[in-house]
GROMACS .gro file of C-alpha atoms in nm:
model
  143
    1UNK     CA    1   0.741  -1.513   1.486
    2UNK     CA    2   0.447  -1.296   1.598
    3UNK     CA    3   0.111  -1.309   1.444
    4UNK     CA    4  -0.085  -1.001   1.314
    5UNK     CA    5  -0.346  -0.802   1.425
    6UNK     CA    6  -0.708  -0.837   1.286
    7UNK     CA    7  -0.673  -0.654   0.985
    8UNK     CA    8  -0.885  -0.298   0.900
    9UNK     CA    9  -0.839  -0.367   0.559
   10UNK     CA   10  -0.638  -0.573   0.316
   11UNK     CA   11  -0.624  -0.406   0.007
   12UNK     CA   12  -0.506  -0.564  -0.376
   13UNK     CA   13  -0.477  -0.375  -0.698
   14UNK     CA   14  -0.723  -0.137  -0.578
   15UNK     CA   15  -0.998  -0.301  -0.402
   16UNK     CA   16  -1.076  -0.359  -0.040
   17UNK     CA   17  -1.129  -0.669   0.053
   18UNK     CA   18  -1.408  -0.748   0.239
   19UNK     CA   19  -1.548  -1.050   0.417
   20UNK     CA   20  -1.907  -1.017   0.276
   21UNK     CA   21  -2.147  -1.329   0.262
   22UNK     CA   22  -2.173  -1.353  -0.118
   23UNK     CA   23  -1.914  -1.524  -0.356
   24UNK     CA   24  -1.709  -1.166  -0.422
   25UNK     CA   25  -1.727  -1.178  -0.043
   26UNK     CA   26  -1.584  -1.513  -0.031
   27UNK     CA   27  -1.300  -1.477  -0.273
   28UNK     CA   28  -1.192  -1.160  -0.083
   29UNK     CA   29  -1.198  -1.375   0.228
   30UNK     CA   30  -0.985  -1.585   0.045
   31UNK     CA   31  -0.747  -1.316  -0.017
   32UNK     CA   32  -0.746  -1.179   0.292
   33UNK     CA   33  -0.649  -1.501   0.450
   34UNK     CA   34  -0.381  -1.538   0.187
   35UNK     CA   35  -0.203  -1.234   0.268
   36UNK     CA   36  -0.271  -1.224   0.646
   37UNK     CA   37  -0.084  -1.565   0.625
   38UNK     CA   38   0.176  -1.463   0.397
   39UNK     CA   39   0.211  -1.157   0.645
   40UNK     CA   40   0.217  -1.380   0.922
   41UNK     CA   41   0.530  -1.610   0.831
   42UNK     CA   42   0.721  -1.316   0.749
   43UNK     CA   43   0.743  -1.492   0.382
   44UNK     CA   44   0.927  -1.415   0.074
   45UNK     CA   45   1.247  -1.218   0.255
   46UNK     CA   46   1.061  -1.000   0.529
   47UNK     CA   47   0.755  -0.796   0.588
   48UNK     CA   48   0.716  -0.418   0.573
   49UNK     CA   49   0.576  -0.303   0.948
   50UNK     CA   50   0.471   0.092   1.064
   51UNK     CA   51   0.787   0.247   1.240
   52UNK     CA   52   0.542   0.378   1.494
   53UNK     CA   53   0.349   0.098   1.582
   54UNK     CA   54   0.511  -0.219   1.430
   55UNK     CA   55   0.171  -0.344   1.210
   56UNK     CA   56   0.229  -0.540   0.953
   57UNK     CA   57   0.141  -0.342   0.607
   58UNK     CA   58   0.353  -0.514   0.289
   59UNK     CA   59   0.562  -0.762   0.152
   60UNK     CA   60   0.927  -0.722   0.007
   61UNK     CA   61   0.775  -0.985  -0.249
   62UNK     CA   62   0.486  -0.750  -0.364
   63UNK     CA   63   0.704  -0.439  -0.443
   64UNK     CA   64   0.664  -0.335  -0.793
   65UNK     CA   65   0.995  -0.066  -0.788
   66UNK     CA   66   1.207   0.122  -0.510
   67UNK     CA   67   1.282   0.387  -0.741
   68UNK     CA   68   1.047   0.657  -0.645
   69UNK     CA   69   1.089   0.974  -0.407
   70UNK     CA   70   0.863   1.164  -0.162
   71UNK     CA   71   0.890   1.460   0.094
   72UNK     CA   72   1.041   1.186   0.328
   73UNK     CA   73   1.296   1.069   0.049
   74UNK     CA   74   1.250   0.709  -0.071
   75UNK     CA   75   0.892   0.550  -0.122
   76UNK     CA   76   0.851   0.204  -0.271
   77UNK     CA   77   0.586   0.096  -0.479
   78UNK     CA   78   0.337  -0.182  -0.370
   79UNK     CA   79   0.118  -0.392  -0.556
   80UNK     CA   80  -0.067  -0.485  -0.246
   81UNK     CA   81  -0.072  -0.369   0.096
   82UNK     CA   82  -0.254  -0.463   0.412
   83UNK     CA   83  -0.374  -0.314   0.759
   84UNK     CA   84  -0.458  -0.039   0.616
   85UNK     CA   85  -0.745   0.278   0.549
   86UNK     CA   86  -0.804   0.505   0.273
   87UNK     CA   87  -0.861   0.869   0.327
   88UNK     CA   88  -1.043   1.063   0.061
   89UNK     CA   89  -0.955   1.095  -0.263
   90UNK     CA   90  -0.824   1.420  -0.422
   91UNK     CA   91  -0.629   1.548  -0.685
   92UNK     CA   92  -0.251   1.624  -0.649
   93UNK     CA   93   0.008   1.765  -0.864
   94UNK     CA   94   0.348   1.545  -0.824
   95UNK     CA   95   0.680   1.513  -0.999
   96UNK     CA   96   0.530   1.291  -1.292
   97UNK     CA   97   0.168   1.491  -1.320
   98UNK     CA   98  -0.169   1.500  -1.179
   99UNK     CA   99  -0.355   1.231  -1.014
  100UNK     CA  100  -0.618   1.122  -0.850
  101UNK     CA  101  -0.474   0.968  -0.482
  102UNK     CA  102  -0.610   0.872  -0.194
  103UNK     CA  103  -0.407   0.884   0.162
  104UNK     CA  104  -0.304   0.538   0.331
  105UNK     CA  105  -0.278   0.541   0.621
  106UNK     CA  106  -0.180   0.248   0.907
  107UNK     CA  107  -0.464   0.013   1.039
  108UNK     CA  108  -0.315   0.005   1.385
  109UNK     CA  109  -0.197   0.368   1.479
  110UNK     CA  110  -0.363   0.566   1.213
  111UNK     CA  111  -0.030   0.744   1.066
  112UNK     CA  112   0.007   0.826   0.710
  113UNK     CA  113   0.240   0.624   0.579
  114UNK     CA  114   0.143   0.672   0.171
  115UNK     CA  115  -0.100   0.699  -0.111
  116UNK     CA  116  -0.280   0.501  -0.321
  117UNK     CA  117  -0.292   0.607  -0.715
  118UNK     CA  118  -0.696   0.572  -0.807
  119UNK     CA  119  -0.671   0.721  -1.153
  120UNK     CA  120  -0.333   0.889  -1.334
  121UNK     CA  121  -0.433   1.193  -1.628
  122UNK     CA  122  -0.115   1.105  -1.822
  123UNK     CA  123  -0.088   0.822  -2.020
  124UNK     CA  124   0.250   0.720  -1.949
  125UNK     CA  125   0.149   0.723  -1.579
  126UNK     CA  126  -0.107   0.466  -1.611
  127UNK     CA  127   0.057   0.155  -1.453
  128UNK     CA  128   0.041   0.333  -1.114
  129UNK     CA  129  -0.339   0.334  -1.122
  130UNK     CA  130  -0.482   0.072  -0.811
  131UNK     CA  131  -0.091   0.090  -0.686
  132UNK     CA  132   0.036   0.212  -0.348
  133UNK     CA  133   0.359   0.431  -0.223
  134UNK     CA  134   0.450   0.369   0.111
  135UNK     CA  135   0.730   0.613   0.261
  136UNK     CA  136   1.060   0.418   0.339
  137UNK     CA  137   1.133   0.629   0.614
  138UNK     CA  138   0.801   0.546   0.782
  139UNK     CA  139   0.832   0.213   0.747
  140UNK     CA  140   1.061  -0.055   0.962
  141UNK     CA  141   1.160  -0.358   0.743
  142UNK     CA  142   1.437  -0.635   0.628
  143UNK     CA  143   1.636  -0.387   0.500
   0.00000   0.00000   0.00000
């Protein structure tokens, strides 16, 4: 199995995680480590890589739902995600409302390959708030 690259970012419910010499820095470090390793062993029935340049981004084990759609067609919901950047957050109008997003897009090559949800105006929405989509069709993976 094939180890991956120093990560940009590893990012969990909506925070980067850092490696900062303080104990918010350590626990982060923590995390990171966690998931780089979890990442690594290609753990808990396969790992989620960029189509274009194979880095490692998610875990079939941190998928909240598959059910969702995008211009590309299916998108799958992540808890966590790592290798990754944000771009700047906007507004956009979608299927289910208006939100708050920021782009993701892939640590190694720079694609877009999703969004993060930093704040949903409808209440219903809510549970998407810290979450990411990442495209299916931009992804390779165990499926």
């Amino acid at each position: 199995m094939s180890t991956i690259p120093a990560s940009p970012a590893v990012v969990r419910d909506g925070e980067s995680m850092g490696a900062a010499a303080t104990p918010e820095g350590n626990a982060a470090a923590a995390a990171v480590a966690e998931l780089t390793s979890r990442l690594t062993l290609d753990a808990d029935g396969g790992v989620y890589r960029c189509k274009n340049c194979s880095t490692p981004l998610g875990l079939a084990a941190d998928i909240i739902s598959k059910a969702f759609l995008c211009s590309t067609g299916r998108a799958y919901l992540f808890d966590t995600v790592a290798n990754v950047t944000l771009g700047e957050k906007e507004e956009r109008m979608m299927i289910t409302g208006l939100y708050s997003i920021s782009d993701v897009f892939c640590g190694g090559c720079q694609e877009t390959v999703g969004w993060k949800y930093e704040l949903a105006y409808e209440r219903s929405q809510k549970y998407k708030e810290g979450k990411f989509i990442l495209q299916r069709q931009l992804l390779l993976g165990p499926e």
